Coordinates of C-alpha atoms in Angstrom, one line a residue:
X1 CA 5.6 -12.6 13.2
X2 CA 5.5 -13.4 9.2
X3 CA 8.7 -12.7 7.6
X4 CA 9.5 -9.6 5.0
X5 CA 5.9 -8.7 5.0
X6 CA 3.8 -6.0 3.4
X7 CA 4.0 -3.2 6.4
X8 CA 7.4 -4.9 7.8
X9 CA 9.7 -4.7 5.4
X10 CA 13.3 -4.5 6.0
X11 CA 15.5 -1.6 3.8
X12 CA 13.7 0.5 1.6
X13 CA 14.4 2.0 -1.1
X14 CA 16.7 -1.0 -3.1
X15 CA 16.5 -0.6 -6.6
X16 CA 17.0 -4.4 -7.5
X17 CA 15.3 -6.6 -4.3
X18 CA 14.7 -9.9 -4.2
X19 CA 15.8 -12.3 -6.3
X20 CA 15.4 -13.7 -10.0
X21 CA 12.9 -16.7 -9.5
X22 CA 13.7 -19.6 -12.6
X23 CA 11.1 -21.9 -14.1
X24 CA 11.1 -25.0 -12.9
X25 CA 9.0 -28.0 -12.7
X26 CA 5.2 -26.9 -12.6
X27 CA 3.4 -26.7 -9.3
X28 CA 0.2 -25.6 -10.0
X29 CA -1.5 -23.8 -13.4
X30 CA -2.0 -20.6 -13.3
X31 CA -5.0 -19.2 -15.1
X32 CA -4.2 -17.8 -18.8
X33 CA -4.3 -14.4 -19.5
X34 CA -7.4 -13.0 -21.1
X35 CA -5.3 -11.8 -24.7
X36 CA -3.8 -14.7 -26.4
X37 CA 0.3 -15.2 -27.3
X38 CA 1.6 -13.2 -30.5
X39 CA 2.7 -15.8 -32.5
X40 CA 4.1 -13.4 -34.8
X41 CA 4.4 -10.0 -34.8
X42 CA 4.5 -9.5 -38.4
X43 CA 1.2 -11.2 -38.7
X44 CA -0.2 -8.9 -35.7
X45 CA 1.8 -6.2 -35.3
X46 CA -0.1 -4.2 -32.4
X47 CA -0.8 -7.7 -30.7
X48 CA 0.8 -8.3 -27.3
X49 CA 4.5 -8.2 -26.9
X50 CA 5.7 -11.9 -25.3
X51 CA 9.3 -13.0 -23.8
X52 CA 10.7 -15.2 -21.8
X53 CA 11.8 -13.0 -18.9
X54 CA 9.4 -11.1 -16.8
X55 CA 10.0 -8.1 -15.0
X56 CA 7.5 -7.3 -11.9
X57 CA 7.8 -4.1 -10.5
X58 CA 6.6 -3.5 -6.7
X59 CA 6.8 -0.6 -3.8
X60 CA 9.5 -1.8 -1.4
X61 CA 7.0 -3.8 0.9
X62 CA 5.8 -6.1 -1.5
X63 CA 5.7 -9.6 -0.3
X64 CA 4.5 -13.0 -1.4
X65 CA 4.9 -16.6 -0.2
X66 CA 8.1 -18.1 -2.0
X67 CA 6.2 -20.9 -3.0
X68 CA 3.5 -19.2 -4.9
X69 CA 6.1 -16.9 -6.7
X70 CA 7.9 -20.7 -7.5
X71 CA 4.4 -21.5 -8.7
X72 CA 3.5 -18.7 -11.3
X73 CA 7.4 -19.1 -12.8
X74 CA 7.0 -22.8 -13.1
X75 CA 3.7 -22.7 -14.9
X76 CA 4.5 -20.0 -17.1
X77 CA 8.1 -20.6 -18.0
X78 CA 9.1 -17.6 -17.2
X79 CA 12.6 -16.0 -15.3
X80 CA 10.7 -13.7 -13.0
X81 CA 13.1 -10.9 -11.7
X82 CA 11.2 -8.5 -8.9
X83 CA 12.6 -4.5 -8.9
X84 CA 11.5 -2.4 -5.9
X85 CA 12.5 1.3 -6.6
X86 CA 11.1 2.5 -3.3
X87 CA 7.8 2.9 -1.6
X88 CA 4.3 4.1 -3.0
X89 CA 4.8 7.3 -4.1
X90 CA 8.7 6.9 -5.1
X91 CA 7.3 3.6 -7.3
X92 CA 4.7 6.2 -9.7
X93 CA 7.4 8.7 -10.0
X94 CA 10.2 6.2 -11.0
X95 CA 7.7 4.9 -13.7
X96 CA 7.1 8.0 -14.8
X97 CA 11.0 9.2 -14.9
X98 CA 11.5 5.6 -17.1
X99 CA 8.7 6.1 -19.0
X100 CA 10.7 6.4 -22.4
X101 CA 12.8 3.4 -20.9
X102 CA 10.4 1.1 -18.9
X103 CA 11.5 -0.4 -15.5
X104 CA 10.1 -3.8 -16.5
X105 CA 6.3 -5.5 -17.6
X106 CA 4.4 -5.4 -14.8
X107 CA 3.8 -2.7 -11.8
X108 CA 1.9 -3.9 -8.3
X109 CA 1.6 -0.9 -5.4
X110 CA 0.4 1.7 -6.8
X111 CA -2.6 2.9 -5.0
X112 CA -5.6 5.0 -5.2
X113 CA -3.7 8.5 -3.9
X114 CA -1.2 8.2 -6.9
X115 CA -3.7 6.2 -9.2
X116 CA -4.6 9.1 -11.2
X117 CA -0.9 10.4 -11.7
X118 CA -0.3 7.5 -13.1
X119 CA -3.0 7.3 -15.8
X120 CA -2.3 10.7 -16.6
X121 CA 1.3 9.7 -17.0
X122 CA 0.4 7.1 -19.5
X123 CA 2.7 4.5 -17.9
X124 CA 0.0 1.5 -17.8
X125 CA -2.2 0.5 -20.9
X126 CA -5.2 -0.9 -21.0
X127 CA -5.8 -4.4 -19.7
X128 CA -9.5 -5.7 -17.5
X129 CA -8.6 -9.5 -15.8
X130 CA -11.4 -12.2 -17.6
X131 CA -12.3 -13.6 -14.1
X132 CA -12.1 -10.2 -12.5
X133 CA -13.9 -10.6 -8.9
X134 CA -17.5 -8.2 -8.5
X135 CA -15.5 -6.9 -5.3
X136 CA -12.4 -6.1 -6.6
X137 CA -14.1 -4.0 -9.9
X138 CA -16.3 -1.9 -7.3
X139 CA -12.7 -0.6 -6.1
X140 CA -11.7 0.7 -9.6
X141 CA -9.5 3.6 -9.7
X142 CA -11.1 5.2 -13.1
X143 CA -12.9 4.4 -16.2
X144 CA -10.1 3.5 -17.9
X145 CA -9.4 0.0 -16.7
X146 CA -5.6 0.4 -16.8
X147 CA -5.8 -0.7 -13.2
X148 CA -6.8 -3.8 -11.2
X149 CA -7.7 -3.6 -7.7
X150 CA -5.5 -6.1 -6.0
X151 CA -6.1 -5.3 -2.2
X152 CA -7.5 -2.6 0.1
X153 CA -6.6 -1.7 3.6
X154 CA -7.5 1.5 5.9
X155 CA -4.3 4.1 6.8
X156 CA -5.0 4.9 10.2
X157 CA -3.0 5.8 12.9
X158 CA -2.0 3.4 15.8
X159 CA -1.2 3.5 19.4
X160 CA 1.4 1.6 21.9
X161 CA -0.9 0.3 24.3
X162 CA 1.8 -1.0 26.8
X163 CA 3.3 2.8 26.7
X164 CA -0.2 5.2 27.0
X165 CA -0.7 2.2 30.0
X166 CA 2.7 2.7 31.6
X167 CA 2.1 6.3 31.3
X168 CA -1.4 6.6 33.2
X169 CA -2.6 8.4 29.6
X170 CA -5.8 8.1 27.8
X171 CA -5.6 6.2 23.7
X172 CA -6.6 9.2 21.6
X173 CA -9.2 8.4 19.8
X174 CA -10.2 11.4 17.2
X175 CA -7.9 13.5 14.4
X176 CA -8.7 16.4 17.2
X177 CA -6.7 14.9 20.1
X178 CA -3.6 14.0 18.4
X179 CA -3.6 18.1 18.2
X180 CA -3.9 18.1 22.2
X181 CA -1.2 19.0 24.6
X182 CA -1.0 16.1 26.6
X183 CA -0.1 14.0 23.1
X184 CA 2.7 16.7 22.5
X185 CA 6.0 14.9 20.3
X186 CA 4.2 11.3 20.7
X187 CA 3.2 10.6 16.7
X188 CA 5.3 10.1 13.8
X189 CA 3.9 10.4 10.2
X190 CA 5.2 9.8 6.7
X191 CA 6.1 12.7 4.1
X192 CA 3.0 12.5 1.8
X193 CA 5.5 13.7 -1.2
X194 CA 7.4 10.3 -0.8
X195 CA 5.0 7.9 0.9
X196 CA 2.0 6.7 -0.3
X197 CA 0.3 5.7 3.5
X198 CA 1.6 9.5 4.3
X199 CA -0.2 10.7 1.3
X200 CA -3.1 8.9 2.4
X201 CA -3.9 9.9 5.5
X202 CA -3.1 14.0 4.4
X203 CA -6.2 13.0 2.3
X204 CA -8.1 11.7 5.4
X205 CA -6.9 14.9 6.5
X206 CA -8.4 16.9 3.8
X207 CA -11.6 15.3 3.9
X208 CA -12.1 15.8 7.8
X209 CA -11.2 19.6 7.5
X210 CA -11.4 21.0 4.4
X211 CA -9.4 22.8 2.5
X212 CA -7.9 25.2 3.3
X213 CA -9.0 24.0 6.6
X214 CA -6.3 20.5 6.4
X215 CA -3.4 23.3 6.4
X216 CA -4.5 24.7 9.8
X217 CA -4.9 21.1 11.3
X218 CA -1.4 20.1 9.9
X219 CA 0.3 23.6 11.6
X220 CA -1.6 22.8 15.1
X221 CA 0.0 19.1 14.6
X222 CA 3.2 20.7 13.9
X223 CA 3.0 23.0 16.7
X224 CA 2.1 19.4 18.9
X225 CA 5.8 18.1 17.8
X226 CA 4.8 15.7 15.2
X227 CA 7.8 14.3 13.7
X228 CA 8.2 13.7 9.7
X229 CA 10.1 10.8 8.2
X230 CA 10.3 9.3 4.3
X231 CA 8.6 6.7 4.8
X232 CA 6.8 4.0 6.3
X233 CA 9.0 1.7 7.5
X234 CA 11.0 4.8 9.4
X235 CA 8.3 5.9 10.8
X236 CA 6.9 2.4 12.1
X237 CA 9.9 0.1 12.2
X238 CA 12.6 2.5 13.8
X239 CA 10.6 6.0 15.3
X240 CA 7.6 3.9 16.4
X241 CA 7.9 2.9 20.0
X242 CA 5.3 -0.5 19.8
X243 CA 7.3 -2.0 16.8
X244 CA 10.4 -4.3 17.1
X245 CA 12.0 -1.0 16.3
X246 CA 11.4 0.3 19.5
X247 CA 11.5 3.8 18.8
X248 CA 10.4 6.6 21.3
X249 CA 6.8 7.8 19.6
X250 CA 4.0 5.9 20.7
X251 CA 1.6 7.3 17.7
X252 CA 2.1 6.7 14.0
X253 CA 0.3 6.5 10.5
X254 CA 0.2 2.8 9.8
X255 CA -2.8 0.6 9.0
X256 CA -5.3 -0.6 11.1
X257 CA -4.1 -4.3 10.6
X258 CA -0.8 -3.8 11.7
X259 CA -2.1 -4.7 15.2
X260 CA -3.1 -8.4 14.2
X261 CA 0.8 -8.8 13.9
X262 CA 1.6 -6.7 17.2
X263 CA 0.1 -10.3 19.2
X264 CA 3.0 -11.5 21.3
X265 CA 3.5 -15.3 21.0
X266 CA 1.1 -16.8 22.9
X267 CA -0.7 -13.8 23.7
X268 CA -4.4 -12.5 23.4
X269 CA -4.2 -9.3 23.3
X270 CA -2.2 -7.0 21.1
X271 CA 0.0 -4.7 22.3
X272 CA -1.5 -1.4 19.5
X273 CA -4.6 -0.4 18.7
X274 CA -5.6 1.5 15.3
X275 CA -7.7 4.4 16.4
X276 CA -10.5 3.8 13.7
X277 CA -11.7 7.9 13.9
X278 CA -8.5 8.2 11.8
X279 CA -8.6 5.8 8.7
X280 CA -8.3 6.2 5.2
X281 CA -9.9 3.4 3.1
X282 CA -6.5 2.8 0.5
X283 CA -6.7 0.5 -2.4
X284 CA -3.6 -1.0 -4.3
X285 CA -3.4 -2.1 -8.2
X286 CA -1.4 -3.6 -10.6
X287 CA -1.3 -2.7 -14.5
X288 CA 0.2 -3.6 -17.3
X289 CA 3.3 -1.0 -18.0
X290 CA 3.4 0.6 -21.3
X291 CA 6.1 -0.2 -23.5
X292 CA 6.5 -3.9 -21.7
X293 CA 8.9 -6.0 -23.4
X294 CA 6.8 -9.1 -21.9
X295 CA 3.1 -7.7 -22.1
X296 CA 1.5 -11.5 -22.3
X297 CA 3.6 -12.0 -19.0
X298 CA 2.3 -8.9 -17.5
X299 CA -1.5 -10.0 -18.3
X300 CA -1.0 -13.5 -16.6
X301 CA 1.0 -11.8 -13.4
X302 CA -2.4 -9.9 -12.8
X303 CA -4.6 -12.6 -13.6
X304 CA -2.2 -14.5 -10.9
X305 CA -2.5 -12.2 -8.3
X306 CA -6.6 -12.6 -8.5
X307 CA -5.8 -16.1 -7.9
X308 CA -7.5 -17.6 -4.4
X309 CA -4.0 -19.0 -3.5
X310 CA -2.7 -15.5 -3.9
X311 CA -5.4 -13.5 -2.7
X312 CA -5.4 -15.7 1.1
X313 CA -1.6 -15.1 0.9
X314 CA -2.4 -11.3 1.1
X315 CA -3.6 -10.7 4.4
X316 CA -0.3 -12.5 6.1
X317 CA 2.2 -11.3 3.5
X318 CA 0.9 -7.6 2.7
X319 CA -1.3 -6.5 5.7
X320 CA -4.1 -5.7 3.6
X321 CA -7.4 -6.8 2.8
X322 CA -7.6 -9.2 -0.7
X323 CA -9.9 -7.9 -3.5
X324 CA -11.8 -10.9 -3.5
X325 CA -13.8 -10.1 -0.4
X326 CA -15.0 -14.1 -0.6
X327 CA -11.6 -15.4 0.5
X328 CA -11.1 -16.4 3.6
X329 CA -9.2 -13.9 6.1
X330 CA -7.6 -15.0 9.2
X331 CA -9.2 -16.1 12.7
X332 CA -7.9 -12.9 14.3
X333 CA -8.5 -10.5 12.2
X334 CA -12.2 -9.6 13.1
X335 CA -10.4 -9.0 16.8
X336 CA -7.3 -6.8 16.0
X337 CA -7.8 -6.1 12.3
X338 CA -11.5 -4.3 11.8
X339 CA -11.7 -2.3 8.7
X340 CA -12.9 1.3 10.1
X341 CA -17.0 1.6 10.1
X342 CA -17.1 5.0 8.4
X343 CA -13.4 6.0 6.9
X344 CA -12.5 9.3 5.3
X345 CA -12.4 9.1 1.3
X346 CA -11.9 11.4 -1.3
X347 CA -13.3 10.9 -5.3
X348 CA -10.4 10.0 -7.2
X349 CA -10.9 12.4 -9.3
X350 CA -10.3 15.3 -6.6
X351 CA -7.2 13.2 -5.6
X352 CA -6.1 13.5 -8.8
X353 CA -6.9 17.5 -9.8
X354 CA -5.4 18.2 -6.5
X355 CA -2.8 16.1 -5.0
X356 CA 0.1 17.8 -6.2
X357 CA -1.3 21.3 -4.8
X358 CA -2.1 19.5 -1.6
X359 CA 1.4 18.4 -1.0
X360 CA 3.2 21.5 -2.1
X361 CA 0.7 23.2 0.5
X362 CA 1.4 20.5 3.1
X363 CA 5.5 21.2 2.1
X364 CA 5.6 24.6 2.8
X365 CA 3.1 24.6 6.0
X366 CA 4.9 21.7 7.9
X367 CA 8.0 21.7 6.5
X368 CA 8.6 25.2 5.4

């Protein structure tokens, strides 16, 4: 199994993780950004801010090879420091609580669920990549191109395979049976308020039943003994019994690649299954934050992250599909990592006029 990756990453929540990356001797170029350098800000005063530190903010699972992040710092001359202030949904409201203080230049992880929040917000400006792949601009959160699609990936819940087999019991397959009695206390899913795979697959749950219909799902699923954690890595690395956690649930809301890296050594087969009825298609972006010390930094960070090096690094790192749908993915993938034929999805838009009703609803129905 890859180490620290996207979906198994180890201690959330650190406000300072991973460590300060310094320039050294240039590995590879990394493409320029599409706004040029402020030479001086008397001469162009609203022109892009510039300095020689750069500060990338991430959700707690973000992950890249060491030797690409060596890479962009070496070509750019910049002291790259990484902050992680928690997952998804913790990452949009810490920008938002710093917004009069920013957290640093850059922001990766924020997804489609909390896209909208933070456009509202005003805590990214403006900024569209030059070399911007066709693929990655159909996944646009908005019009207002403060956001760049970086990867994609469905939220879907998966199975232990090894335990429904031990067990003599049938894979669910549909929203409906996870609701059944014979599946009673098996799943584990993430608080939508703090989670941004929890928040996604209420949405999946909204658009399968309606609302108000999604309220009377989640009380039937509550009534089955779902359990509720934070965040993802509780509720797949610790509650989830087909993790190296080995938990005692045998459902959870994870992704439907997370099986690709459930392959024993050696093996053929994996030991979970994503139950593709389930998914929600989920799309992550960077953006330039506002009020970046380091906004020419910022610009370049994106335009690295559309990079082909970067982009084949995704899949292994991050557990999600890359933007650039022409890279490359890995052998297995087609076997254990399908992308779901028809997944639930919401207009952003909706997402965005409703999300904060949907989770107050969901908070007082499940959690009362």
């Amino acid at each position: 199994m890859i180490t620290v990756s996207r979906r198994f990453a180890v201690g959330a929540g650190a406000l300072v993780a991973g460590a300060t990356v310094l320039a050294g001797c240039t590995t590879g170029a990394v493409p320029a950004a599409s706004s040029p350098a402020v030479s001086s800000p008397v001469d162009s005063p609203a022109a892009p801010t510039e300095s020689k530190t750069l500060t990338v903010v991430t959700h707690d699972s973000f992950a890249l090879s060491d030797a690409l992040k060596k890479e962009f710092a070496a070509s750019t001359g910049y002291t790259v420091k990484y902050v992680q202030p928690g997952d998804g949904g913790a990452l949009v409201n810490q920008l938002i609580l710093s917004k009069d203080s920013p957290l640093g230049d850059v922001v990766f992880g924020i997804d489609n669920t909390f896209a909208g929040r933070a456009v509202a917000a005003g805590v990214v400006t403006p900024y569209t990549p030059a070399a911007l792949p066709e693929s990655a601009a159909k996944l646009k959160a908005d019009d207002s191109g403060r956001l760049t699609a970086i990867d994609f990936g469905d939220v879907c819940v998966n199975a232990d395979k090894r335990w429904f087999a031990t067990k003599k019991l049938a894979v669910p397959a549909t929203l409906d049976d996870l609701t059944k009695p014979e599946y009673k206390n098996l799943l584990v899913v993430e608080n939508p308020a703090s989670s941004s795979p929890g928040l996604a697959w209420l949405t999946a749950t909204v658009a399968a039943k309606g609302d108000p219909g999604y309220l009377d799902y989640w009380t039937a699923l509550k009534s089955n003994g779902a359990k509720v954690v934070k965040g993802w890595t509780e509720a797949y690395s610790t509650e989830f019994s087909g993790s190296s956690g080995k938990g005692s649930r045998p459902l959870v809301v994870s992704y439907a690649t997370s099986p690709a890296f459930e392959v024993p050594k050696g093996g053929t087969e994996s030991n979970t299954t994503a139950l593709l009825q389930t998914c929600f298609r989920q799309v992550e972006y960077a953006g330039v934050i506002a009020g970046a010390q380091n906004e020419v930094g910022a610009r370049k960070f994106i335009d690295f992250l559309l990079t082909k090096k970067v982009q084949a690094d995704i899949p292994g790192q991050m557990y999600m599909y890359p933007a650039d749908t022409s890279v490359p993915l890995p052998a297995d993938w087609q076997r254990f990592a399908p992308l779901a034929e028809q997944p639930f999805s919401v207009p952003a838009e909706t997402i965005s006029a409703n999300r904060d009703g949907w989770i107050r609803q969901w908070t007082a129905t499940v959690l009362g």
